[in-house]
Amino acid sequence: MSSSDPVCIGCNKQPHEIEEYIECAKEEGETPAEYVRKEEGTYNHTNGHFLCTICYVKQGMPSSSRGWIAP
């Protein structure tokens, strides 16, 4: 697992700067970073990269038969 804070590789924002993760994390009683590490399907545990929903859509909603994670 990455020791650094997760960062969206599309907009370069961290989870605490993205409203969708702030709200979801509040509901779960955890930090936005914890929420992304646990719930974000594009999260790369090796380097901390992910795509937020807006950036995922802008990137054409990448997919793979094994599940797509951010490089």
PDB file of N, CA, C and O in Angstrom:
ATOM      1  N   MET A   1       0.845  -1.184   0.000  1.00  0.00           N
ATOM      2  CA  MET A   1       0.000   0.000   0.000  1.00  0.00           C
ATOM      3  C   MET A   1       0.890   1.247   0.000  1.00  0.00           C
ATOM      4  O   MET A   1       1.923   1.295   0.642  1.00  0.00           O
ATOM      5  N   SER A   2       0.492   2.241  -0.721  1.00  0.00           N
ATOM      6  CA  SER A   2       1.247   3.482  -0.817  1.00  0.00           C
ATOM      7  C   SER A   2       1.197   4.241   0.505  1.00  0.00           C
ATOM      8  O   SER A   2       0.172   4.308   1.158  1.00  0.00           O
ATOM      9  N   SER A   3       2.330   4.829   0.864  1.00  0.00           N
ATOM     10  CA  SER A   3       2.361   5.612   2.099  1.00  0.00           C
ATOM     11  C   SER A   3       1.984   7.070   1.838  1.00  0.00           C
ATOM     12  O   SER A   3       1.765   7.827   2.770  1.00  0.00           O
ATOM     13  N   SER A   4       1.947   7.468   0.570  1.00  0.00           N
ATOM     14  CA  SER A   4       1.602   8.853   0.253  1.00  0.00           C
ATOM     15  C   SER A   4       0.090   9.010   0.117  1.00  0.00           C
ATOM     16  O   SER A   4      -0.638   8.038  -0.036  1.00  0.00           O
ATOM     17  N   ASP A   5      -0.355  10.257   0.179  1.00  0.00           N
ATOM     18  CA  ASP A   5      -1.778  10.527  -0.001  1.00  0.00           C
ATOM     19  C   ASP A   5      -2.181  10.227  -1.435  1.00  0.00           C
ATOM     20  O   ASP A   5      -1.434  10.531  -2.370  1.00  0.00           O
ATOM     21  N   PRO A   6      -3.353   9.642  -1.636  1.00  0.00           N
ATOM     22  CA  PRO A   6      -3.835   9.387  -2.990  1.00  0.00           C
ATOM     23  C   PRO A   6      -3.962  10.691  -3.779  1.00  0.00           C
ATOM     24  O   PRO A   6      -4.245  11.747  -3.203  1.00  0.00           O
ATOM     25  N   VAL A   7      -3.750  10.601  -5.082  1.00  0.00           N
ATOM     26  CA  VAL A   7      -3.891  11.773  -5.947  1.00  0.00           C
ATOM     27  C   VAL A   7      -4.536  11.348  -7.271  1.00  0.00           C
ATOM     28  O   VAL A   7      -4.178  10.320  -7.831  1.00  0.00           O
ATOM     29  N   CYS A   8      -5.500  12.144  -7.713  1.00  0.00           N
ATOM     30  CA  CYS A   8      -6.140  11.904  -9.001  1.00  0.00           C
ATOM     31  C   CYS A   8      -5.156  12.309 -10.095  1.00  0.00           C
ATOM     32  O   CYS A   8      -4.664  13.445 -10.104  1.00  0.00           O
ATOM     33  N   ILE A   9      -4.861  11.408 -11.014  1.00  0.00           N
ATOM     34  CA  ILE A   9      -3.901  11.717 -12.071  1.00  0.00           C
ATOM     35  C   ILE A   9      -4.512  12.543 -13.195  1.00  0.00           C
ATOM     36  O   ILE A   9      -3.810  12.961 -14.103  1.00  0.00           O
ATOM     37  N   GLY A  10      -5.802  12.820 -13.113  1.00  0.00           N
ATOM     38  CA  GLY A  10      -6.447  13.672 -14.103  1.00  0.00           C
ATOM     39  C   GLY A  10      -6.419  15.134 -13.702  1.00  0.00           C
ATOM     40  O   GLY A  10      -6.005  16.000 -14.465  1.00  0.00           O
ATOM     41  N   CYS A  11      -6.818  15.429 -12.463  1.00  0.00           N
ATOM     42  CA  CYS A  11      -6.917  16.825 -12.003  1.00  0.00           C
ATOM     43  C   CYS A  11      -5.871  17.177 -10.947  1.00  0.00           C
ATOM     44  O   CYS A  11      -5.802  18.314 -10.497  1.00  0.00           O
ATOM     45  N   ASN A  12      -5.062  16.194 -10.541  1.00  0.00           N
ATOM     46  CA  ASN A  12      -4.007  16.380  -9.538  1.00  0.00           C
ATOM     47  C   ASN A  12      -4.541  16.814  -8.182  1.00  0.00           C
ATOM     48  O   ASN A  12      -3.831  17.460  -7.409  1.00  0.00           O
ATOM     49  N   LYS A  13      -5.777  16.449  -7.882  1.00  0.00           N
ATOM     50  CA  LYS A  13      -6.347  16.763  -6.570  1.00  0.00           C
ATOM     51  C   LYS A  13      -6.264  15.541  -5.677  1.00  0.00           C
ATOM     52  O   LYS A  13      -6.310  14.403  -6.130  1.00  0.00           O
ATOM     53  N   GLN A  14      -6.178  15.823  -4.369  1.00  0.00           N
ATOM     54  CA  GLN A  14      -6.227  14.765  -3.376  1.00  0.00           C
ATOM     55  C   GLN A  14      -7.677  14.595  -2.928  1.00  0.00           C
ATOM     56  O   GLN A  14      -8.492  15.510  -3.101  1.00  0.00           O
ATOM     57  N   PRO A  15      -8.018  13.447  -2.359  1.00  0.00           N
ATOM     58  CA  PRO A  15      -9.412  13.183  -1.980  1.00  0.00           C
ATOM     59  C   PRO A  15     -10.049  14.267  -1.111  1.00  0.00           C
ATOM     60  O   PRO A  15     -11.229  14.562  -1.276  1.00  0.00           O
ATOM     61  N   HIS A  16      -9.281  14.892  -0.214  1.00  0.00           N
ATOM     62  CA  HIS A  16      -9.864  15.923   0.656  1.00  0.00           C
ATOM     63  C   HIS A  16     -10.214  17.196  -0.109  1.00  0.00           C
ATOM     64  O   HIS A  16     -10.825  18.101   0.457  1.00  0.00           O
ATOM     65  N   GLU A  17      -9.874  17.252  -1.401  1.00  0.00           N
ATOM     66  CA  GLU A  17     -10.194  18.402  -2.247  1.00  0.00           C
ATOM     67  C   GLU A  17     -11.349  18.102  -3.220  1.00  0.00           C
ATOM     68  O   GLU A  17     -11.709  18.961  -4.008  1.00  0.00           O
ATOM     69  N   ILE A  18     -11.899  16.889  -3.149  1.00  0.00           N
ATOM     70  CA  ILE A  18     -12.920  16.447  -4.102  1.00  0.00           C
ATOM     71  C   ILE A  18     -14.208  16.145  -3.338  1.00  0.00           C
ATOM     72  O   ILE A  18     -14.251  15.248  -2.499  1.00  0.00           O
ATOM     73  N   GLU A  19     -15.251  16.899  -3.644  1.00  0.00           N
ATOM     74  CA  GLU A  19     -16.508  16.838  -2.886  1.00  0.00           C
ATOM     75  C   GLU A  19     -17.088  15.427  -2.774  1.00  0.00           C
ATOM     76  O   GLU A  19     -17.576  15.040  -1.717  1.00  0.00           O
ATOM     77  N   GLU A  20     -17.063  14.655  -3.847  1.00  0.00           N
ATOM     78  CA  GLU A  20     -17.669  13.316  -3.785  1.00  0.00           C
ATOM     79  C   GLU A  20     -17.018  12.446  -2.716  1.00  0.00           C
ATOM     80  O   GLU A  20     -17.695  11.687  -2.021  1.00  0.00           O
ATOM     81  N   TYR A  21     -15.701  12.555  -2.551  1.00  0.00           N
ATOM     82  CA  TYR A  21     -15.013  11.745  -1.545  1.00  0.00           C
ATOM     83  C   TYR A  21     -15.183  12.322  -0.146  1.00  0.00           C
ATOM     84  O   TYR A  21     -15.247  11.565   0.827  1.00  0.00           O
ATOM     85  N   ILE A  22     -15.271  13.622  -0.046  1.00  0.00           N
ATOM     86  CA  ILE A  22     -15.523  14.261   1.250  1.00  0.00           C
ATOM     87  C   ILE A  22     -16.862  13.782   1.808  1.00  0.00           C
ATOM     88  O   ILE A  22     -16.956  13.358   2.963  1.00  0.00           O
ATOM     89  N   GLU A  23     -17.889  13.822   0.980  1.00  0.00           N
ATOM     90  CA  GLU A  23     -19.239  13.425   1.409  1.00  0.00           C
ATOM     91  C   GLU A  23     -19.311  11.936   1.735  1.00  0.00           C
ATOM     92  O   GLU A  23     -19.881  11.544   2.760  1.00  0.00           O
ATOM     93  N   CYS A  24     -18.771  11.104   0.856  1.00  0.00           N
ATOM     94  CA  CYS A  24     -18.818   9.651   1.097  1.00  0.00           C
ATOM     95  C   CYS A  24     -18.038   9.279   2.348  1.00  0.00           C
ATOM     96  O   CYS A  24     -18.481   8.424   3.128  1.00  0.00           O
ATOM     97  N   ALA A  25     -16.896   9.910   2.553  1.00  0.00           N
ATOM     98  CA  ALA A  25     -16.081   9.616   3.734  1.00  0.00           C
ATOM     99  C   ALA A  25     -16.813  10.002   5.015  1.00  0.00           C
ATOM    100  O   ALA A  25     -16.759   9.273   6.010  1.00  0.00           O
ATOM    101  N   LYS A  26     -17.505  11.135   4.995  1.00  0.00           N
ATOM    102  CA  LYS A  26     -18.291  11.554   6.165  1.00  0.00           C
ATOM    103  C   LYS A  26     -19.312  10.492   6.528  1.00  0.00           C
ATOM    104  O   LYS A  26     -19.484  10.145   7.698  1.00  0.00           O
ATOM    105  N   GLU A  27     -20.002   9.976   5.516  1.00  0.00           N
ATOM    106  CA  GLU A  27     -21.029   8.956   5.752  1.00  0.00           C
ATOM    107  C   GLU A  27     -20.435   7.685   6.349  1.00  0.00           C
ATOM    108  O   GLU A  27     -21.095   6.983   7.118  1.00  0.00           O
ATOM    109  N   GLU A  28     -19.195   7.379   5.983  1.00  0.00           N
ATOM    110  CA  GLU A  28     -18.541   6.161   6.468  1.00  0.00           C
ATOM    111  C   GLU A  28     -17.734   6.378   7.742  1.00  0.00           C
ATOM    112  O   GLU A  28     -17.200   5.424   8.307  1.00  0.00           O
ATOM    113  N   GLY A  29     -17.609   7.642   8.171  1.00  0.00           N
ATOM    114  CA  GLY A  29     -16.846   7.937   9.381  1.00  0.00           C
ATOM    115  C   GLY A  29     -15.349   7.759   9.216  1.00  0.00           C
ATOM    116  O   GLY A  29     -14.669   7.295  10.127  1.00  0.00           O
ATOM    117  N   GLU A  30     -14.844   8.121   8.035  1.00  0.00           N
ATOM    118  CA  GLU A  30     -13.411   7.999   7.782  1.00  0.00           C
ATOM    119  C   GLU A  30     -12.914   9.216   6.998  1.00  0.00           C
ATOM    120  O   GLU A  30     -13.707  10.064   6.611  1.00  0.00           O
ATOM    121  N   THR A  31     -11.624   9.307   6.784  1.00  0.00           N
ATOM    122  CA  THR A  31     -11.090  10.421   6.010  1.00  0.00           C
ATOM    123  C   THR A  31     -11.326  10.160   4.520  1.00  0.00           C
ATOM    124  O   THR A  31     -11.481   8.997   4.102  1.00  0.00           O
ATOM    125  N   PRO A  32     -11.319  11.215   3.699  1.00  0.00           N
ATOM    126  CA  PRO A  32     -11.452  11.013   2.260  1.00  0.00           C
ATOM    127  C   PRO A  32     -10.360  10.094   1.692  1.00  0.00           C
ATOM    128  O   PRO A  32     -10.636   9.257   0.831  1.00  0.00           O
ATOM    129  N   ALA A  33      -9.132  10.219   2.190  1.00  0.00           N
ATOM    130  CA  ALA A  33      -8.046   9.353   1.715  1.00  0.00           C
ATOM    131  C   ALA A  33      -8.323   7.890   2.060  1.00  0.00           C
ATOM    132  O   ALA A  33      -8.120   6.993   1.230  1.00  0.00           O
ATOM    133  N   GLU A  34      -8.797   7.640   3.270  1.00  0.00           N
ATOM    134  CA  GLU A  34      -9.137   6.263   3.666  1.00  0.00           C
ATOM    135  C   GLU A  34     -10.242   5.718   2.775  1.00  0.00           C
ATOM    136  O   GLU A  34     -10.193   4.557   2.355  1.00  0.00           O
ATOM    137  N   TYR A  35     -11.218   6.559   2.505  1.00  0.00           N
ATOM    138  CA  TYR A  35     -12.328   6.130   1.652  1.00  0.00           C
ATOM    139  C   TYR A  35     -11.829   5.740   0.259  1.00  0.00           C
ATOM    140  O   TYR A  35     -12.198   4.685  -0.258  1.00  0.00           O
ATOM    141  N   VAL A  36     -10.984   6.566  -0.338  1.00  0.00           N
ATOM    142  CA  VAL A  36     -10.456   6.258  -1.676  1.00  0.00           C
ATOM    143  C   VAL A  36      -9.660   4.959  -1.648  1.00  0.00           C
ATOM    144  O   VAL A  36      -9.832   4.105  -2.520  1.00  0.00           O
ATOM    145  N   ARG A  37      -8.799   4.805  -0.660  1.00  0.00           N
ATOM    146  CA  ARG A  37      -7.997   3.574  -0.572  1.00  0.00           C
ATOM    147  C   ARG A  37      -8.873   2.333  -0.469  1.00  0.00           C
ATOM    148  O   ARG A  37      -8.531   1.279  -0.990  1.00  0.00           O
ATOM    149  N   LYS A  38     -10.000   2.461   0.189  1.00  0.00           N
ATOM    150  CA  LYS A  38     -10.882   1.319   0.426  1.00  0.00           C
ATOM    151  C   LYS A  38     -11.900   1.087  -0.690  1.00  0.00           C
ATOM    152  O   LYS A  38     -12.179  -0.051  -1.051  1.00  0.00           O
ATOM    153  N   GLU A  39     -12.439   2.174  -1.270  1.00  0.00           N
ATOM    154  CA  GLU A  39     -13.601   2.049  -2.148  1.00  0.00           C
ATOM    155  C   GLU A  39     -13.382   2.408  -3.626  1.00  0.00           C
ATOM    156  O   GLU A  39     -14.164   1.995  -4.455  1.00  0.00           O
ATOM    157  N   GLU A  40     -12.356   3.192  -3.942  1.00  0.00           N
ATOM    158  CA  GLU A  40     -12.188   3.668  -5.321  1.00  0.00           C
ATOM    159  C   GLU A  40     -11.611   2.554  -6.196  1.00  0.00           C
ATOM    160  O   GLU A  40     -10.482   2.100  -5.990  1.00  0.00           O
ATOM    161  N   GLY A  41     -12.392   2.143  -7.189  1.00  0.00           N
ATOM    162  CA  GLY A  41     -12.000   1.048  -8.071  1.00  0.00           C
ATOM    163  C   GLY A  41     -10.798   1.325  -8.945  1.00  0.00           C
ATOM    164  O   GLY A  41     -10.122   0.400  -9.386  1.00  0.00           O
ATOM    165  N   THR A  42     -10.496   2.588  -9.207  1.00  0.00           N
ATOM    166  CA  THR A  42      -9.339   2.917 -10.049  1.00  0.00           C
ATOM    167  C   THR A  42      -8.076   3.137  -9.224  1.00  0.00           C
ATOM    168  O   THR A  42      -7.012   3.410  -9.779  1.00  0.00           O
ATOM    169  N   TYR A  43      -8.172   3.010  -7.902  1.00  0.00           N
ATOM    170  CA  TYR A  43      -7.037   3.292  -7.023  1.00  0.00           C
ATOM    171  C   TYR A  43      -5.914   2.281  -7.206  1.00  0.00           C
ATOM    172  O   TYR A  43      -6.129   1.072  -7.180  1.00  0.00           O
ATOM    173  N   ASN A  44      -4.690   2.789  -7.396  1.00  0.00           N
ATOM    174  CA  ASN A  44      -3.496   1.967  -7.531  1.00  0.00           C
ATOM    175  C   ASN A  44      -2.794   1.940  -6.173  1.00  0.00           C
ATOM    176  O   ASN A  44      -2.228   2.945  -5.741  1.00  0.00           O
ATOM    177  N   HIS A  45      -2.811   0.803  -5.509  1.00  0.00           N
ATOM    178  CA  HIS A  45      -2.239   0.680  -4.168  1.00  0.00           C
ATOM    179  C   HIS A  45      -0.721   0.820  -4.167  1.00  0.00           C
ATOM    180  O   HIS A  45      -0.136   1.119  -3.124  1.00  0.00           O
ATOM    181  N   THR A  46      -0.090   0.634  -5.311  1.00  0.00           N
ATOM    182  CA  THR A  46       1.357   0.734  -5.395  1.00  0.00           C
ATOM    183  C   THR A  46       1.851   2.173  -5.352  1.00  0.00           C
ATOM    184  O   THR A  46       2.822   2.485  -4.673  1.00  0.00           O
ATOM    185  N   ASN A  47       1.171   3.067  -6.082  1.00  0.00           N
ATOM    186  CA  ASN A  47       1.671   4.443  -6.174  1.00  0.00           C
ATOM    187  C   ASN A  47       0.685   5.513  -5.688  1.00  0.00           C
ATOM    188  O   ASN A  47       1.010   6.689  -5.690  1.00  0.00           O
ATOM    189  N   GLY A  48      -0.524   5.135  -5.307  1.00  0.00           N
ATOM    190  CA  GLY A  48      -1.495   6.087  -4.773  1.00  0.00           C
ATOM    191  C   GLY A  48      -2.287   6.848  -5.823  1.00  0.00           C
ATOM    192  O   GLY A  48      -3.035   7.756  -5.490  1.00  0.00           O
ATOM    193  N   HIS A  49      -2.161   6.470  -7.078  1.00  0.00           N
ATOM    194  CA  HIS A  49      -2.891   7.157  -8.145  1.00  0.00           C
ATOM    195  C   HIS A  49      -4.306   6.614  -8.290  1.00  0.00           C
ATOM    196  O   HIS A  49      -4.551   5.437  -8.053  1.00  0.00           O
ATOM    197  N   PHE A  50      -5.221   7.480  -8.701  1.00  0.00           N
ATOM    198  CA  PHE A  50      -6.592   7.090  -9.022  1.00  0.00           C
ATOM    199  C   PHE A  50      -7.158   8.121  -9.981  1.00  0.00           C
ATOM    200  O   PHE A  50      -6.512   9.121 -10.279  1.00  0.00           O
ATOM    201  N   LEU A  51      -8.344   7.863 -10.495  1.00  0.00           N
ATOM    202  CA  LEU A  51      -9.092   8.854 -11.267  1.00  0.00           C
ATOM    203  C   LEU A  51     -10.399   9.115 -10.542  1.00  0.00           C
ATOM    204  O   LEU A  51     -11.148   8.180 -10.248  1.00  0.00           O
ATOM    205  N   CYS A  52     -10.679  10.396 -10.244  1.00  0.00           N
ATOM    206  CA  CYS A  52     -11.983  10.743  -9.675  1.00  0.00           C
ATOM    207  C   CYS A  52     -13.039  10.535 -10.774  1.00  0.00           C
ATOM    208  O   CYS A  52     -12.698  10.329 -11.942  1.00  0.00           O
ATOM    209  N   THR A  53     -14.281  10.570 -10.415  1.00  0.00           N
ATOM    210  CA  THR A  53     -15.343  10.283 -11.368  1.00  0.00           C
ATOM    211  C   THR A  53     -15.308  11.206 -12.577  1.00  0.00           C
ATOM    212  O   THR A  53     -15.412  10.740 -13.728  1.00  0.00           O
ATOM    213  N   ILE A  54     -15.140  12.494 -12.359  1.00  0.00           N
ATOM    214  CA  ILE A  54     -15.123  13.443 -13.470  1.00  0.00           C
ATOM    215  C   ILE A  54     -13.963  13.129 -14.418  1.00  0.00           C
ATOM    216  O   ILE A  54     -14.135  13.081 -15.641  1.00  0.00           O
ATOM    217  N   CYS A  55     -12.788  12.886 -13.874  1.00  0.00           N
ATOM    218  CA  CYS A  55     -11.627  12.589 -14.716  1.00  0.00           C
ATOM    219  C   CYS A  55     -11.748  11.221 -15.383  1.00  0.00           C
ATOM    220  O   CYS A  55     -11.305  11.043 -16.522  1.00  0.00           O
ATOM    221  N   TYR A  56     -12.341  10.267 -14.699  1.00  0.00           N
ATOM    222  CA  TYR A  56     -12.569   8.938 -15.274  1.00  0.00           C
ATOM    223  C   TYR A  56     -13.436   9.051 -16.526  1.00  0.00           C
ATOM    224  O   TYR A  56     -13.136   8.464 -17.565  1.00  0.00           O
ATOM    225  N   VAL A  57     -14.487   9.841 -16.446  1.00  0.00           N
ATOM    226  CA  VAL A  57     -15.374  10.056 -17.594  1.00  0.00           C
ATOM    227  C   VAL A  57     -14.623  10.788 -18.708  1.00  0.00           C
ATOM    228  O   VAL A  57     -14.702  10.408 -19.879  1.00  0.00           O
ATOM    229  N   LYS A  58     -13.864  11.830 -18.343  1.00  0.00           N
ATOM    230  CA  LYS A  58     -13.094  12.582 -19.342  1.00  0.00           C
ATOM    231  C   LYS A  58     -12.076  11.701 -20.059  1.00  0.00           C
ATOM    232  O   LYS A  58     -11.762  11.936 -21.218  1.00  0.00           O
ATOM    233  N   GLN A  59     -11.551  10.694 -19.368  1.00  0.00           N
ATOM    234  CA  GLN A  59     -10.567   9.785 -19.955  1.00  0.00           C
ATOM    235  C   GLN A  59     -11.224   8.684 -20.788  1.00  0.00           C
ATOM    236  O   GLN A  59     -10.549   7.782 -21.279  1.00  0.00           O
ATOM    237  N   GLY A  60     -12.541   8.740 -20.943  1.00  0.00           N
ATOM    238  CA  GLY A  60     -13.247   7.752 -21.754  1.00  0.00           C
ATOM    239  C   GLY A  60     -13.640   6.501 -20.995  1.00  0.00           C
ATOM    240  O   GLY A  60     -13.876   5.458 -21.587  1.00  0.00           O
ATOM    241  N   MET A  61     -13.693   6.586 -19.676  1.00  0.00           N
ATOM    242  CA  MET A  61     -14.067   5.474 -18.800  1.00  0.00           C
ATOM    243  C   MET A  61     -13.264   4.210 -19.139  1.00  0.00           C
ATOM    244  O   MET A  61     -13.816   3.188 -19.545  1.00  0.00           O
ATOM    245  N   PRO A  62     -11.942   4.289 -18.961  1.00  0.00           N
ATOM    246  CA  PRO A  62     -11.092   3.139 -19.303  1.00  0.00           C
ATOM    247  C   PRO A  62     -11.499   1.891 -18.535  1.00  0.00           C
ATOM    248  O   PRO A  62     -11.952   1.964 -17.398  1.00  0.00           O
ATOM    249  N   SER A  63     -11.349   0.756 -19.201  1.00  0.00           N
ATOM    250  CA  SER A  63     -11.696  -0.517 -18.573  1.00  0.00           C
ATOM    251  C   SER A  63     -10.739  -1.599 -19.055  1.00  0.00           C
ATOM    252  O   SER A  63      -9.988  -1.403 -20.002  1.00  0.00           O
ATOM    253  N   SER A  64     -10.794  -2.701 -18.383  1.00  0.00           N
ATOM    254  CA  SER A  64      -9.986  -3.872 -18.759  1.00  0.00           C
ATOM    255  C   SER A  64     -10.710  -5.092 -18.227  1.00  0.00           C
ATOM    256  O   SER A  64     -11.511  -5.010 -17.289  1.00  0.00           O
ATOM    257  N   SER A  65     -10.410  -6.231 -18.800  1.00  0.00           N
ATOM    258  CA  SER A  65     -11.062  -7.469 -18.342  1.00  0.00           C
ATOM    259  C   SER A  65     -10.666  -7.810 -16.911  1.00  0.00           C
ATOM    260  O   SER A  65     -11.373  -8.526 -16.215  1.00  0.00           O
ATOM    261  N   ARG A  66      -9.535  -7.296 -16.453  1.00  0.00           N
ATOM    262  CA  ARG A  66      -9.074  -7.536 -15.080  1.00  0.00           C
ATOM    263  C   ARG A  66      -9.418  -6.400 -14.141  1.00  0.00           C
ATOM    264  O   ARG A  66      -9.044  -6.405 -12.979  1.00  0.00           O
ATOM    265  N   GLY A  67     -10.091  -5.372 -14.658  1.00  0.00           N
ATOM    266  CA  GLY A  67     -10.377  -4.178 -13.859  1.00  0.00           C
ATOM    267  C   GLY A  67      -9.275  -3.164 -14.100  1.00  0.00           C
ATOM    268  O   GLY A  67      -8.100  -3.503 -14.094  1.00  0.00           O
ATOM    269  N   TRP A  68      -9.644  -1.920 -14.344  1.00  0.00           N
ATOM    270  CA  TRP A  68      -8.668  -0.890 -14.660  1.00  0.00           C
ATOM    271  C   TRP A  68      -8.250  -0.130 -13.411  1.00  0.00           C
ATOM    272  O   TRP A  68      -9.091   0.263 -12.609  1.00  0.00           O
ATOM    273  N   ILE A  69      -6.945   0.037 -13.237  1.00  0.00           N
ATOM    274  CA  ILE A  69      -6.432   0.887 -12.163  1.00  0.00           C
ATOM    275  C   ILE A  69      -5.531   1.941 -12.789  1.00  0.00           C
ATOM    276  O   ILE A  69      -4.940   1.726 -13.851  1.00  0.00           O
ATOM    277  N   ALA A  70      -5.413   3.074 -12.134  1.00  0.00           N
ATOM    278  CA  ALA A  70      -4.607   4.182 -12.647  1.00  0.00           C
ATOM    279  C   ALA A  70      -3.130   3.785 -12.672  1.00  0.00           C
ATOM    280  O   ALA A  70      -2.643   3.149 -11.740  1.00  0.00           O
ATOM    281  N   PRO A  71      -2.439   4.172 -13.735  1.00  0.00           N
ATOM    282  CA  PRO A  71      -0.998   3.858 -13.800  1.00  0.00           C
ATOM    283  C   PRO A  71      -0.192   4.718 -12.831  1.00  0.00           C
ATOM    284  O   PRO A  71      -0.620   5.721 -12.354  1.00  0.00           O
TER     285      PRO A  71
END
